[in-house]
Structures are given as C-alpha cells and as structure tokens.
Coordinates of C-alpha atoms and ligand atoms in Angstrom, one line a residue:
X1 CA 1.6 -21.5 11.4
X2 CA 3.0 -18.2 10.3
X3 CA 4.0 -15.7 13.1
X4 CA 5.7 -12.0 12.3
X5 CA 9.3 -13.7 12.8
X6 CA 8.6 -16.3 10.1
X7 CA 6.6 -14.3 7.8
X8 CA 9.7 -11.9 8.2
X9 CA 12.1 -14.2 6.8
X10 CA 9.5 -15.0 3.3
X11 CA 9.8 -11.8 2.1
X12 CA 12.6 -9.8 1.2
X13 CA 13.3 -6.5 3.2
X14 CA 14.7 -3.2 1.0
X15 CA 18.5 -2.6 0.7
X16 CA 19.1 0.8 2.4
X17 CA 16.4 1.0 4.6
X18 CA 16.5 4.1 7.1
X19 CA 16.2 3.7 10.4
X20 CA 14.7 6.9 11.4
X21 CA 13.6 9.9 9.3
X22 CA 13.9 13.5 10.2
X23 CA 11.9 16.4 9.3
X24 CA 13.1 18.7 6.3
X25 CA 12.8 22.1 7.3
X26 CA 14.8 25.1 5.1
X27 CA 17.1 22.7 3.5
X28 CA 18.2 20.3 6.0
X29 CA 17.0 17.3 7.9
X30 CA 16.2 17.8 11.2
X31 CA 15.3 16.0 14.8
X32 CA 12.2 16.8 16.6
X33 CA 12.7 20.3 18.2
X34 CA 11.8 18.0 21.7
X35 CA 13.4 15.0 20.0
X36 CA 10.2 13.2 20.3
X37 CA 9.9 10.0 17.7
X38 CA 7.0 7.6 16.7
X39 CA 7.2 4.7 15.4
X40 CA 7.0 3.1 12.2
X41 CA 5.1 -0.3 11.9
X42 CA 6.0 -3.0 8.5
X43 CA 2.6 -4.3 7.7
X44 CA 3.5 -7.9 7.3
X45 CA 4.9 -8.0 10.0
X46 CA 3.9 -5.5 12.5
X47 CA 7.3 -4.6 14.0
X48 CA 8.7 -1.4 14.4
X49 CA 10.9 -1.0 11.4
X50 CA 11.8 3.0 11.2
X51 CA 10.9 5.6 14.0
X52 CA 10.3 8.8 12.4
X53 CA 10.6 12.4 14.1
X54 CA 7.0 13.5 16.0
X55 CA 6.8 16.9 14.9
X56 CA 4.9 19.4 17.3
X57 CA 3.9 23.5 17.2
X58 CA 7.7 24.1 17.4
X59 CA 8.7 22.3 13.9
X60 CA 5.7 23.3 12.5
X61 CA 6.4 26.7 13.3
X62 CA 9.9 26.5 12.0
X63 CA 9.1 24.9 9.1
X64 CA 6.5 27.5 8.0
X65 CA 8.9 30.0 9.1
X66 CA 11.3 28.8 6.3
X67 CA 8.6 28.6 3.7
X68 CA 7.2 31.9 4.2
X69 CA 10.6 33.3 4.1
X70 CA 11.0 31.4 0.6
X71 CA 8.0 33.2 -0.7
X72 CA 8.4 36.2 0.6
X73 CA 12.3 36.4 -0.3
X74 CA 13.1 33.6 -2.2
X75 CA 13.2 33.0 -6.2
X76 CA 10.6 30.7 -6.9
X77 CA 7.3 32.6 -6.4
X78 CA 8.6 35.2 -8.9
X79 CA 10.1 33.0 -11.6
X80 CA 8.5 32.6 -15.0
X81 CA 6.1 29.7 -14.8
X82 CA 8.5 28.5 -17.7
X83 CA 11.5 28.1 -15.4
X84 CA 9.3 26.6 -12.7
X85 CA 7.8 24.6 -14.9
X86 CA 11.3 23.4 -16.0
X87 CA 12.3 22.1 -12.5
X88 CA 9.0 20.4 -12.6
X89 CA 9.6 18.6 -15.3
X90 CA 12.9 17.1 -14.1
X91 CA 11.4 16.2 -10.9
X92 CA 9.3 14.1 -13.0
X93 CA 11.9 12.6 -14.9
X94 CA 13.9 11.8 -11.3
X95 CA 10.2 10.3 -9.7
X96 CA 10.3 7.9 -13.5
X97 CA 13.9 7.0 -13.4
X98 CA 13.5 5.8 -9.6
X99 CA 10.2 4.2 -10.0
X100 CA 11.4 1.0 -9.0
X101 CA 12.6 1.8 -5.7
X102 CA 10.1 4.2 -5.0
X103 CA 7.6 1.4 -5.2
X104 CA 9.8 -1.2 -3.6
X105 CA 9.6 1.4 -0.9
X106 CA 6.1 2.2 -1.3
X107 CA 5.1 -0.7 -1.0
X108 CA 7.1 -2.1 2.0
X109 CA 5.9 0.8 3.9
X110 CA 2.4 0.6 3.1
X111 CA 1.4 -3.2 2.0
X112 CA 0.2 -2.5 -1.4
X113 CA 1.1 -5.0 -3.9
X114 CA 4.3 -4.0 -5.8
X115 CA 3.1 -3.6 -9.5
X116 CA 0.4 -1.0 -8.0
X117 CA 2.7 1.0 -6.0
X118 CA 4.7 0.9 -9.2
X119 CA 1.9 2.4 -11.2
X120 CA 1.2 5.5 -8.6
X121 CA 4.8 6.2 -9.0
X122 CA 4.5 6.7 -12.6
X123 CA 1.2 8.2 -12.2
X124 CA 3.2 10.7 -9.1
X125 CA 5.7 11.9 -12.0
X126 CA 2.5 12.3 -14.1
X127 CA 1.2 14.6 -11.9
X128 CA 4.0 16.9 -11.7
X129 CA 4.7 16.5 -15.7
X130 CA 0.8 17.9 -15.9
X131 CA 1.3 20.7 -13.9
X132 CA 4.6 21.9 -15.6
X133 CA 2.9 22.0 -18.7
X134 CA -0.4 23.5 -17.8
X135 CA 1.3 26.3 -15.8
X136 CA 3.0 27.2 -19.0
X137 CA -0.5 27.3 -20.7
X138 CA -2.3 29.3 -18.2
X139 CA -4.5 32.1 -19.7
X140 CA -6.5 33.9 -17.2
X141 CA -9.5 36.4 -18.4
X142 CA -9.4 39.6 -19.8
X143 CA -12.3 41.9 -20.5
X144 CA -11.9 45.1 -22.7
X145 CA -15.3 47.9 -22.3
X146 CA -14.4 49.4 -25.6
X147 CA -13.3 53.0 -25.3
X148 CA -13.6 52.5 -21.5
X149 CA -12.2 50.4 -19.2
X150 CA -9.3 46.9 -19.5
X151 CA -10.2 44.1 -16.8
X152 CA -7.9 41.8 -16.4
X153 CA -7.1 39.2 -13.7
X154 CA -3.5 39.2 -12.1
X155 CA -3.3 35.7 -10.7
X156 CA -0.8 35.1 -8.3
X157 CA 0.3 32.6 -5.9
X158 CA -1.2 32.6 -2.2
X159 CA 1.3 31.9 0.1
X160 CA 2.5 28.8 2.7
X161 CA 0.4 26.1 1.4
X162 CA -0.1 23.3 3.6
X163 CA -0.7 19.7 2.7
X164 CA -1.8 17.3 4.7
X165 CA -2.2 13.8 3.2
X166 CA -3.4 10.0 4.2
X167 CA -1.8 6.7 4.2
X168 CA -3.3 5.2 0.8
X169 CA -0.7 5.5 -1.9
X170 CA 0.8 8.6 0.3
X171 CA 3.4 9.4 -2.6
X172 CA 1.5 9.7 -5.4
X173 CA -1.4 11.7 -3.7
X174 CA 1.5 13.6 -1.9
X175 CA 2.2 15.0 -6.0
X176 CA -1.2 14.9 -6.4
X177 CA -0.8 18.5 -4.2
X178 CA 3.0 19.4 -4.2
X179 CA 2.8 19.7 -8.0
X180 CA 0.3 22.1 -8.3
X181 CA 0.9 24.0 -5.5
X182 CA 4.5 24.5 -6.2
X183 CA 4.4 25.1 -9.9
X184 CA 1.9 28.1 -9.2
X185 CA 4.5 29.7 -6.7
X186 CA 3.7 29.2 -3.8
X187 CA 6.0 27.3 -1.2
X188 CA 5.1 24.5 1.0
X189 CA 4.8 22.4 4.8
X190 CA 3.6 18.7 4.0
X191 CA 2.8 17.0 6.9
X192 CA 2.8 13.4 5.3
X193 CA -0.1 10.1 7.3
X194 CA 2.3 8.9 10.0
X195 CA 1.0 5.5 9.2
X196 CA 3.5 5.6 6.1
X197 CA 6.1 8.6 6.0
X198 CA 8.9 6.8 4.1
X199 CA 8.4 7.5 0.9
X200 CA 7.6 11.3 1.3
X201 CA 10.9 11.4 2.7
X202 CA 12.7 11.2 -0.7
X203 CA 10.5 14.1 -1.6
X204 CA 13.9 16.4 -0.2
X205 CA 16.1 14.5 -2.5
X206 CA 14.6 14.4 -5.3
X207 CA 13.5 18.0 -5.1
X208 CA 17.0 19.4 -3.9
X209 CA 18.6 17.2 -7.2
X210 CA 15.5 19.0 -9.7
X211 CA 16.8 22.4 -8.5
X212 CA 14.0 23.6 -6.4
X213 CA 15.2 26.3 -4.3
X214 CA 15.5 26.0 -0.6
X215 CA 12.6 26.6 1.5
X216 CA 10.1 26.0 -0.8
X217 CA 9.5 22.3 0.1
X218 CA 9.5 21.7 3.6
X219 CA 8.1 18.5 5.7
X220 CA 6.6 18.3 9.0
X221 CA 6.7 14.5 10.0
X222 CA 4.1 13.6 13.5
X223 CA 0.4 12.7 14.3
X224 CA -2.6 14.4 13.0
X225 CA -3.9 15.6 16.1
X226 CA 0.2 17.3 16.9
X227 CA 1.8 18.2 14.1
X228 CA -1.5 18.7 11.3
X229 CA -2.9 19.9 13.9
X230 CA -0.4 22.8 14.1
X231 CA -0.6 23.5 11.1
X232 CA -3.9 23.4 10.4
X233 CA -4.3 26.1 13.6
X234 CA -0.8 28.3 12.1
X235 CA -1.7 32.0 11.4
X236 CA 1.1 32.3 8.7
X237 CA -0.2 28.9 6.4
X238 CA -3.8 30.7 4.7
X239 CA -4.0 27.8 2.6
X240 CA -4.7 24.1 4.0
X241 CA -5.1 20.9 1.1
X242 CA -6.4 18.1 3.4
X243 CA -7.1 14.6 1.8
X244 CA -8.3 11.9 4.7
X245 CA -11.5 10.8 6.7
X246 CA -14.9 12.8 6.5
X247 CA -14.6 12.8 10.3
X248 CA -11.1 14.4 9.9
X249 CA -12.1 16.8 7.6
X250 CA -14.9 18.3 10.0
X251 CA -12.0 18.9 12.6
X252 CA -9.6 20.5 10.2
X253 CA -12.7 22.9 9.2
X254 CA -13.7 24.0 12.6
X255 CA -10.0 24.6 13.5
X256 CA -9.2 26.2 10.7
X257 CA -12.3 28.5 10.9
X258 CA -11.3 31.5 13.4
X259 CA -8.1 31.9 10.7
X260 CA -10.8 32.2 7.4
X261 CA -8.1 29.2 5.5
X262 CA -8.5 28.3 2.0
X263 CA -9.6 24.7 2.7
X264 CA -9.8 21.7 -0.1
X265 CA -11.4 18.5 0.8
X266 CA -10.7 15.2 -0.2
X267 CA -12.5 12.5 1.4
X268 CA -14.3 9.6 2.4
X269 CA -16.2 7.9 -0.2
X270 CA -19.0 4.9 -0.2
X271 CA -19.3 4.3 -4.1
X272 CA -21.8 2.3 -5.8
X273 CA -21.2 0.3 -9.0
X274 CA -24.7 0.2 -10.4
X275 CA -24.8 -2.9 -12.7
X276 CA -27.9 -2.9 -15.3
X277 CA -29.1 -6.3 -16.7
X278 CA -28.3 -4.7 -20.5
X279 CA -24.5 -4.6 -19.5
X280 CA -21.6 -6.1 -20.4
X281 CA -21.7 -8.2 -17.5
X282 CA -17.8 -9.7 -18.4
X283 CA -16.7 -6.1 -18.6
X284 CA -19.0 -5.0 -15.3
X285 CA -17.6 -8.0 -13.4
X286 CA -13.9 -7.6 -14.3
X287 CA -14.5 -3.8 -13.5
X288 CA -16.2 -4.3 -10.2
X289 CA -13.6 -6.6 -8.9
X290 CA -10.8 -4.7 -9.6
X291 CA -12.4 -1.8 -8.5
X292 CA -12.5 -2.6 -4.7
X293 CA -10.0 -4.9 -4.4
X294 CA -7.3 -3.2 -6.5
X295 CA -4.9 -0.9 -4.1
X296 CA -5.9 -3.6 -1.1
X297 CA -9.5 -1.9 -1.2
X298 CA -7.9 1.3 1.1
X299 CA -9.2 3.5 -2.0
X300 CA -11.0 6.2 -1.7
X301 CA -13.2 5.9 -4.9
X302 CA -13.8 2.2 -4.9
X303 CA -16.7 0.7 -5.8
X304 CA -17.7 -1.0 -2.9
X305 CA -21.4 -1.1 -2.9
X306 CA -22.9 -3.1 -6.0
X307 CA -26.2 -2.5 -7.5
X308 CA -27.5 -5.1 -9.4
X309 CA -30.6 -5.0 -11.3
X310 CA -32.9 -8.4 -10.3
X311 CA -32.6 -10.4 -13.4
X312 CA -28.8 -10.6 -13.4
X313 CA -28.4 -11.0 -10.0
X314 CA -27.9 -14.4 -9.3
X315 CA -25.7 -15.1 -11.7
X316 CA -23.3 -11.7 -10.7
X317 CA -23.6 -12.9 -7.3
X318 CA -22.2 -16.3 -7.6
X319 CA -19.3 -15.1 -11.0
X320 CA -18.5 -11.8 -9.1
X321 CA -18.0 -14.6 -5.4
X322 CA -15.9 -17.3 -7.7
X323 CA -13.7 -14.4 -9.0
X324 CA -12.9 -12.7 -5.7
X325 CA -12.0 -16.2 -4.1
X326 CA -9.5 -16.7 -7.0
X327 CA -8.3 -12.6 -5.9
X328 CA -4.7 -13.6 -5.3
X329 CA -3.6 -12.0 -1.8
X330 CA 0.1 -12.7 -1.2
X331 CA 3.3 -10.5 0.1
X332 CA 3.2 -7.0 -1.2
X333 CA 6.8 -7.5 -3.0
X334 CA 4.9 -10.6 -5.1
X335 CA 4.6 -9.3 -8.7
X336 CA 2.2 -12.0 -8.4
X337 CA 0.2 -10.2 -5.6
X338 CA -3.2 -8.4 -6.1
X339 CA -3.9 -7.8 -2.6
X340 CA -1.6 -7.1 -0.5
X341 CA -0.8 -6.5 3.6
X342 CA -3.5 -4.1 5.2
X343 CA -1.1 -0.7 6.2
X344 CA -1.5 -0.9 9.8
X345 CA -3.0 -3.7 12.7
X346 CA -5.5 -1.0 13.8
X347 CA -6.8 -0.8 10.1
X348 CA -7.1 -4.3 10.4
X349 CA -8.6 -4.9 13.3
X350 CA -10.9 -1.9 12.1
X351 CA -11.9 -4.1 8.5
X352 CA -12.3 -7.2 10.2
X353 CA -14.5 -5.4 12.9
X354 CA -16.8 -4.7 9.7
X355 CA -16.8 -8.2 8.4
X356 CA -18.0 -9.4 11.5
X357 CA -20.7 -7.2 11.7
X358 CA -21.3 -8.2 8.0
X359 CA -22.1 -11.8 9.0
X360 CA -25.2 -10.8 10.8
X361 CA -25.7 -7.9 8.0
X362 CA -25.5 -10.4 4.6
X363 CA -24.7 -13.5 3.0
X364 CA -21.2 -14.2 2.9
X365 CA -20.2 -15.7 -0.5
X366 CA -16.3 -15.4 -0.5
X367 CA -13.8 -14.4 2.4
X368 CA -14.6 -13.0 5.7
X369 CA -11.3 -13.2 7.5
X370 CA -7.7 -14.0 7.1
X371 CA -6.2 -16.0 3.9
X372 CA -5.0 -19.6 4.4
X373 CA -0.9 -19.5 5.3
X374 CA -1.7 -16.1 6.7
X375 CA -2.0 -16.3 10.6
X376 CA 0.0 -13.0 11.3
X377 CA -0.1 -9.8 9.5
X378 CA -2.4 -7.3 8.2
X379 CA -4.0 -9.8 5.5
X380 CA -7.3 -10.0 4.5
X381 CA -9.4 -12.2 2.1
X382 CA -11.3 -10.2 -0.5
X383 CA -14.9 -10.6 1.2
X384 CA -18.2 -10.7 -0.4
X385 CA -21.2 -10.2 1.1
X386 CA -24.8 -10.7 -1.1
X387 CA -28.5 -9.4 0.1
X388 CA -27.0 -6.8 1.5
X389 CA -29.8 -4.0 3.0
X390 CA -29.4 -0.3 2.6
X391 CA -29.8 0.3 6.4
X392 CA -26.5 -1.9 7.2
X393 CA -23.6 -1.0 8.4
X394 CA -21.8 -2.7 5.6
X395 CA -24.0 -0.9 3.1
X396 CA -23.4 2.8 4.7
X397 CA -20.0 3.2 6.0
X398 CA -16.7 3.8 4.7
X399 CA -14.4 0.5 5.3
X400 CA -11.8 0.6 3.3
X401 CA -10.9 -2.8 2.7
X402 CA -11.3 -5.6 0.5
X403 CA -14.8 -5.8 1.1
X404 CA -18.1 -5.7 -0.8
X405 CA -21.8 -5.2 -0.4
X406 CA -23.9 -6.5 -3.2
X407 CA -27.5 -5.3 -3.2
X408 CA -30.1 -6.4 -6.1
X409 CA -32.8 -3.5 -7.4
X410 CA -35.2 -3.9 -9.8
X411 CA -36.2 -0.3 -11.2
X412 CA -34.1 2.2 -12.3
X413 CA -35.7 4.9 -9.6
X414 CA -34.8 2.1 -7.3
X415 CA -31.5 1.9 -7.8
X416 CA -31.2 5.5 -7.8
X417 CA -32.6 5.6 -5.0
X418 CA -29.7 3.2 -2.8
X419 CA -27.0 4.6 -4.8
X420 CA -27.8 8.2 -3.6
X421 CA -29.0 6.8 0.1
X422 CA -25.7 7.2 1.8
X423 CA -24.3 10.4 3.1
X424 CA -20.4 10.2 0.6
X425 CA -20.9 11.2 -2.5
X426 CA -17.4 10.3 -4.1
X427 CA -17.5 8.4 -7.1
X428 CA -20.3 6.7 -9.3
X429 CA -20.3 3.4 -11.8
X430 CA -23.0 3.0 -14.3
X431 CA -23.2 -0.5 -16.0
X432 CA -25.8 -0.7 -18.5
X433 CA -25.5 -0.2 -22.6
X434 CA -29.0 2.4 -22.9
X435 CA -27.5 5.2 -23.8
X436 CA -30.0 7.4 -22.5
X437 CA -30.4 5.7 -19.2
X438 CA -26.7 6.1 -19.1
X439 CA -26.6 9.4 -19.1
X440 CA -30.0 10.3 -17.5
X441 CA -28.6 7.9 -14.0
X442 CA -24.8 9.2 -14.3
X443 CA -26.6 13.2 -14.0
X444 CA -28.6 12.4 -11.4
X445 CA -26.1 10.3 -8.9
X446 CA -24.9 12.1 -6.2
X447 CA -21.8 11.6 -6.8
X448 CA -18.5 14.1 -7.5
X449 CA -17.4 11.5 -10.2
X450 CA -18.6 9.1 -12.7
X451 CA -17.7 6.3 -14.7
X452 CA -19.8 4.9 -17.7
X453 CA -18.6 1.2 -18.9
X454 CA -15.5 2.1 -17.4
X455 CA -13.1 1.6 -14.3
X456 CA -12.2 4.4 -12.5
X457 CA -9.8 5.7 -15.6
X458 CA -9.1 9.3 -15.0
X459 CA -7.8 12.5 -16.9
X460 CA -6.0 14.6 -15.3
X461 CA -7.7 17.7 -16.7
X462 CA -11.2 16.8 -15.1
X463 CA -12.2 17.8 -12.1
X464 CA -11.5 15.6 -9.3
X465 CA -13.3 15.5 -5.8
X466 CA -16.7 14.6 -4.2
X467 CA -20.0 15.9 -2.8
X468 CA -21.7 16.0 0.2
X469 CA -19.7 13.7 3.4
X470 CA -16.9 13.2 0.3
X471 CA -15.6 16.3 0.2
X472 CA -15.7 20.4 -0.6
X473 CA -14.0 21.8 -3.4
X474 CA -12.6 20.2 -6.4
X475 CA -8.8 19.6 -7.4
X476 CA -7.5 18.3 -10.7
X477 CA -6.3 20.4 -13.9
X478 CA -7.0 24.1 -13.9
X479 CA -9.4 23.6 -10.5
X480 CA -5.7 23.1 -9.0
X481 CA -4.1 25.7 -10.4
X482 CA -7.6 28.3 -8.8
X483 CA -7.2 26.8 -5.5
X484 CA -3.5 27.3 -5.0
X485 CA -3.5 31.2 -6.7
X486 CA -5.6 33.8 -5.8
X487 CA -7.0 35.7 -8.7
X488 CA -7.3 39.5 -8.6
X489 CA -9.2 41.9 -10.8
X490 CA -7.2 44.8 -11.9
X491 CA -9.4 47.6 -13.4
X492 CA -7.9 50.2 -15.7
X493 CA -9.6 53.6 -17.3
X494 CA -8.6 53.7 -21.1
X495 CA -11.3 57.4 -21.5
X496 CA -12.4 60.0 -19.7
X497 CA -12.8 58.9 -16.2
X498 CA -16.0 57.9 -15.3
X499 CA -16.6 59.9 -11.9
X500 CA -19.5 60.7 -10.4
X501 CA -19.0 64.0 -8.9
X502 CA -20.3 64.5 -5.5
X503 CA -19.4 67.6 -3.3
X504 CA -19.3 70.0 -6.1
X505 CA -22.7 71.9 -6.1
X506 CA -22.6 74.6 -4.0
X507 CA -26.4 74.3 -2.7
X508 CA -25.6 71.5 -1.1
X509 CA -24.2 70.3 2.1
X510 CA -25.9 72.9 4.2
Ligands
LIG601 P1 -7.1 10.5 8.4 O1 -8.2 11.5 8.3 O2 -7.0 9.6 9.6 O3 -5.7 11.1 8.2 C1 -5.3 11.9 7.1 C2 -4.2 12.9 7.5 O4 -4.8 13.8 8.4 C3 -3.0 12.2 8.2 O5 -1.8 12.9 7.7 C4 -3.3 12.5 9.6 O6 -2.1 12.6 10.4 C5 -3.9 13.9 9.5 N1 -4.8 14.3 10.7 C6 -5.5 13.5 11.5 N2 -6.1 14.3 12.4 C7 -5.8 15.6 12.2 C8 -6.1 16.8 12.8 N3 -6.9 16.9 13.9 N4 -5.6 17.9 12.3 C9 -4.8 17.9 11.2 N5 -4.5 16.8 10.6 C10 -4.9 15.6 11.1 O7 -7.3 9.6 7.0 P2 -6.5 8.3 6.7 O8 -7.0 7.2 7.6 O9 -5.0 8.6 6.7 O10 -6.9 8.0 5.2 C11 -8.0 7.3 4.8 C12 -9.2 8.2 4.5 O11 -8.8 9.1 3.4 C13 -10.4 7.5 3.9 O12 -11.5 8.0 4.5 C14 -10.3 7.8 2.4 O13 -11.5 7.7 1.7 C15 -9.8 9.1 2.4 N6 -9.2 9.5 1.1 C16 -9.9 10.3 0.3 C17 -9.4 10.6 -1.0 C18 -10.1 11.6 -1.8 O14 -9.5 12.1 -2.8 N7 -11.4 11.9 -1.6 C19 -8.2 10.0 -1.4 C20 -7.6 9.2 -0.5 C21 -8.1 8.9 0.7

C-alpha cells in the first residue's frame, strides 16, 4: 500500500527548495500587495510543498507599471537588436549550464519524467538562442517607385506584452514567448499556470545575471481568473500571448475585446495519427506511442486519436496495446521513467473521469486506471482504448493524459473524414509511404500542423499554431517576431510631389 507519506520517502526531494515564491515586479521580489498566497501541490504526493504569492489587479497593476516605464524610459526597447540579442544569447548559455536543476525542478513541480523535463530545458535555451539570432537577421520590406516614391516599413516593438502560459512544460513554453517578445523590444508581465510556478521563478535570476535591464521582465504569480484576468482586462498591456484551454482562450477574447488587444492563441488540440496499411508500421507504432504518452500525455499536440486503415488494424491494435502496457510509469526523478505523476489531483481526477466514460465508449486493451505499487498520487497507466466511434467522448475531447482512442477506416475519404470531424485543429500525423496520398491527405487535414513519417519533430523557423478550436494566430520564427512588433509604412516623395490640387480654380466653390 502506498500512501503520500510513504511515496514521499521513495523519492528524493530537491536541495534548496523554496518555500514560497514572490512576484518579480521592477527588479525585486515582492509579497502579494494583500499578502494573499496559494498553494503549491507536489504531484506525487499531493501535499502542499511551496505557497506562492496570489497576485490580484493591484500587482498586476504595479507590475505593468514597471514595464511600461522600462519601455517607455528604459534602454532596452531602443538598443541595437545586436546588443539585445547579446543578452539573449547568454541567457541561453545560463538556461544550458543549469539544465540539470532546472529539470530537477521542473520536474518535481510538475511530474514529468526527468529526462523530458531535461530536454525542454535545452529546447527553452534553444528558443532564446533562435531569437537572438533571428533578430540580428531581420530584414523588413522596402519598395522603391522609381523616380517617385521609397516605402519602407519601420518595424518597431509594441509595448507591455503580456504572457500568460499553462502548466505543461511551463518553462520551456514560458521562452517559447519571453524570447521573442523581449528580443524585439518590448518589455514584459508573465503571469506563469499556478498549477506549477516554480520554475518560472528562476526566470528573475537568470535574467538579472544575462544583463537584462530592470523592468523589462516582470512576473505576476496568482489564478487565472485574478491575476490573468487582470491582465488580460489592463488598458496599459495592448498585447496579450495566451497558450491554455480552447475554453480559456474564448474568455481571454471577449475580455480582452472592449481594449482591441493583440491576441495570440495557443490551444487545445485533439490530433489524429492517421496510420495507412502501406506504412512503416514499426516506425508508425514507435511514433504513435511516444507521441501521446511522451511528456505524461499533458501535450498539446499529441496524437491521441489513431486512424488505422482496416487491413492493419488488428495487428496495430494488439502491438500498439503490448507496447503501452510495457510504457514504464514510475517517479518523475526515475531516469528510468517515461511517464510520470499527473501535475495536479484535479487533472487526475479529470483523466480518470474520461477513462471511465471510455469503458462504456471502447474496448480497453491496456490500462484504465492506476499502475500497480501506485495507490496514491497522480499516476496513471498509459490506457488504450480500440473501436473507438467518432461520436464518443473519448474520440472528441481534449484529455490530456495518457490515453488513446484507436479507430479503424477503410478509405482514404474516410479517414479524412474522422480526422477532420472534431472541432481542434492542432496537429496532424500521416502514416503511409504513397507519396501522393501523402501529400494530397497532409493538405487537406484540418490541422495547423503536420507530420509525414515523422514524430512531432519541429523547426523552429515554421510556423507553429492551430486552426479552428486550436487556436488563432501563429507563433514560431519570423511569425514571432510580426506578432510582438508592429510594422509601419513610412512613405517618402523622391520627385515632384504628386498633389492633386483642389481649391485652386477660381470658378469653383460658389
Ligand atoms: P488553462 O486554460 O486552464 O490555463 C492556462 C493559463 O491561463 C494559466 O496561467 C491560467 O492561470 C490562465 N487563466 C485561466 N483563466 C484565465 C482567465 N479567465 N483570464 C486570464 N488567464 C486565465 O490551461 P492549462 O490547463 O494550464 O493548460 C492545458 C491546456 O493548454 C490544454 O488545453 C492544452 O492543449 C493547451 N496547450 C496548448 C498549446 C498550444 O501551443 N496550442 C501548448 C500547450 C498547452
């Protein structure tokens, strides 16, 4: 029997864990302007580890305060992207040379399994490596009318930017916006998920070590509905990032409206793997598993529907079930582990809600509750479920777990069809070696992303974001760099002026 005190002493806790965290606001850490707190739950446990300052209106206002005060009189928005580039790059060297405790962080905070939260620290310095050197590279248009007229575009950073991000690797999709954001100029509030704000509080640090000038970073720590809320609502903040739920993102759009924000949206996703009898079915298998199951399934672009044409079927089915019963879920510090602790009891009671409902929905071939030697904490069995309808639950909503539908077709229109029959419209895999089909099914998926024989395996210069309940706008290379600048035309006479002259006849105006 394993209860939270015993599972407690299995595992290993971090040296140098914080007991609370503060907000960051013009430089310094700072309590709660009510000294409110919330607290901060270890998912293997479920015991408060950390309470963590609530922020409300007042620290969001003071926070954007600072910020706006760093743009408007502060260095950094009018340095040469060189020099802010330069300060990106050594945050990226700190972000490398800490990797290890960022993840050993990381991962206490959230459950993922160590080696993971390892690689989205690297992939976090990556981010802001990217950005340094792409804001060095920026060209932006010019258009000469000979004889006539110069056009040319003065680009120019917007303002207070604020980020607002989830709980699934929070660090690395906290760069995923601080990088491009603050290498174009602008300055920033993050309001980090309150499900895991400990390792965007090293954020300061690291920052205040790389030579980022004070105010530009700021961090707002509190519940969405308080603290994003107040920023999402703030007059002085005309830019709002937002990665989270689809439900989330409709409230941030209709509060943010009467203020005309900038808005990006990053979110939910539903994504089918669409797995043709001509593939590579150890490739496709391999793929698919890690695909849904990798990052503890709380991944936004996972595969978790499977398409499988009919004559393969059966034998996916039953290799894809063996494989994901031999998925090894353990503690998240396990370099062993490959799943890990769900972040939070409500998530869990949330995924295990949908593999109940999945028992009346499919045919369970692997999982469907806790792991053996697991009685306590947020752990879950990688669950497969076969014959899996398009009108289920399973098959339609966002779970974000380690859980599967698998669904046989046996056209290509078909398949089509249930791949595009859900309202996301995130990501996209396409087994299947015809070249043609390949291409003609990746072009018509509604989907903002595809992969071809391939696991999601990304670039950072490619656009990055979904369609339709998944999301509005794209981020990722220069698509960053437009959404955090605004661009403005600047028209110039080179000849005669070209004026139309009206006023000057002297018949007129009577
Ligand atoms: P969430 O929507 O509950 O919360 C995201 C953030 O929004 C948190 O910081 C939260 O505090 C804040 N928030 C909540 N209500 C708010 C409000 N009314 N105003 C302002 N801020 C508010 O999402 P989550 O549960 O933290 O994250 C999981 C979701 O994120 C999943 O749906 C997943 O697919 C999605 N996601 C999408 C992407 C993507 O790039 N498309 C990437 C990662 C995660």
């Amino acid at each position: 029997m394993t209860d939270a005190a015993e599972l407690a002493t299995r595992r290993p806790v971090p040296a140098d864990l914080p007991e609370t965290l503060r907000h960051y606001v013009d430089g310094a850490f700072v309590e709660s302007a009510d000294g409110a707190t919330f607290d901060v739950l270890d998912p293997v446990t479920n015991e408060t580890y950390l309470r963590a300052a609530a922020g409300k209106q007042a620290d969001v206002d003071a926070a954007v305060t600072a910020a706006r005060h760093a743009f408007t009189e502060g260095p950094w928005p009018r340095m040469l992207a060189r020099e802010r580039s330069r300060v990106l790059h050594r945050i990226a060297d700190i972000v490398e040379s800490r990797d290890a405790r960022l993840a050993q962080l990381e991962s206490f905070d959230s459950g993922l399994p160590i080696t993971q939260a390892l690689g989205q620290a690297r992939r976090a310095a990556e981010n802001f490596r990217f950005f340094a050197d792409l804001v060095v590279a920026q060209a932006d248009d010019t258009y000469k009318v000979p004889g006539r007229q110069l056009n040319y575009v003065n680009r120019k950073p917007i303002g207070v930017a604020g980020l607002i991000t989830p709980w699934n690797t929070p660090f690395m999709l906290e760069s995923w916006k601080l990088a491009p954001a603050i290498a174009t100029g602008n300055t920033v509030v993050l309001k980090p998920a309150e499900f895991t704000p400990l390792s965007a509080s090293l954020w300061a640090g690291i920052f205040e070590e790389a030579g980022l000038p004070r105010g530009v970073f700021n961090l707002v720590n509190g519940i969405g509905e308080e603290a994003g809320d107040a920023l999402v609502r703030h007059p002085g903040v005309p830019l709002i990032s937002f990665t989270g739920e689809s439900s989330t993102g409709q409230t941030i759009f209709a509060n943010a409206a009467p203020h005309l924000k900038g808005l990006s949206m990053e979110l939910g996703g539903k994504s089918p793997a669409v797995v043709f009898a001509d593939a590579d079915l150890d490739a496709a298998i391999d793929a698919t598993i890690f695909g849904v199951f990798s990052l503890n399934g709380e991944r936004c672009t996972a595969g978790s529907r499977i398409l499988v044409e009919r004559p393969v079927y059966d034998e996916f089915v039953e290799r894809y079930a063996a494989q994901a019963r031999r998925v090894r879920v353990g503690f998240p510090h396990d370099p062993a582990t490959e799943v890990g602790a769900l972040v939070h009891p409500e998530h869990f009671a949330k995924v295990m809600g949908y593999i109940e409902i999945g028992r009346t929905e499919g045919r369970l071939v692997a999982g469907g509750g806790r792991p053996e030697g697991f009685e306590s904490g947020n752990f879950v069995a990688p669950t497969v479920f076969a014959d899996v309808r398009p009108e289920a639950r399973i098959f339609q909503e966002e779970i974000f777990g380690p859980v599967v539908a698998i669904t046989p077709f046996d056209t290509e229109s078909e398949a089509l069809e249930l791949a595009n029959g859900v309202r996301y419209g995130l990501a996209a895999y396409v087994w299947t070696n015809d070249l043609g089909r390949a291409h003609n099914f990746s072009q018509a998926v509604e989907a903002g992303m595809v992969w071809l024989n391939s696991n999601n395996v990304r670039d950072l210069r490619t656009p990055f974001g979904g369609v339709k309940a998944s999301g509005l706008g794209h981020e990722g290379g220069y698509r960053s760099i437009d959404f955090y600048t605004d661009q403005q035309a600047v028209h110039v006479t080179l000849g005669t002026v070209h004026n139309p002259t009206f006023g000057k006849d002297d018949a007129g105006g009577r």
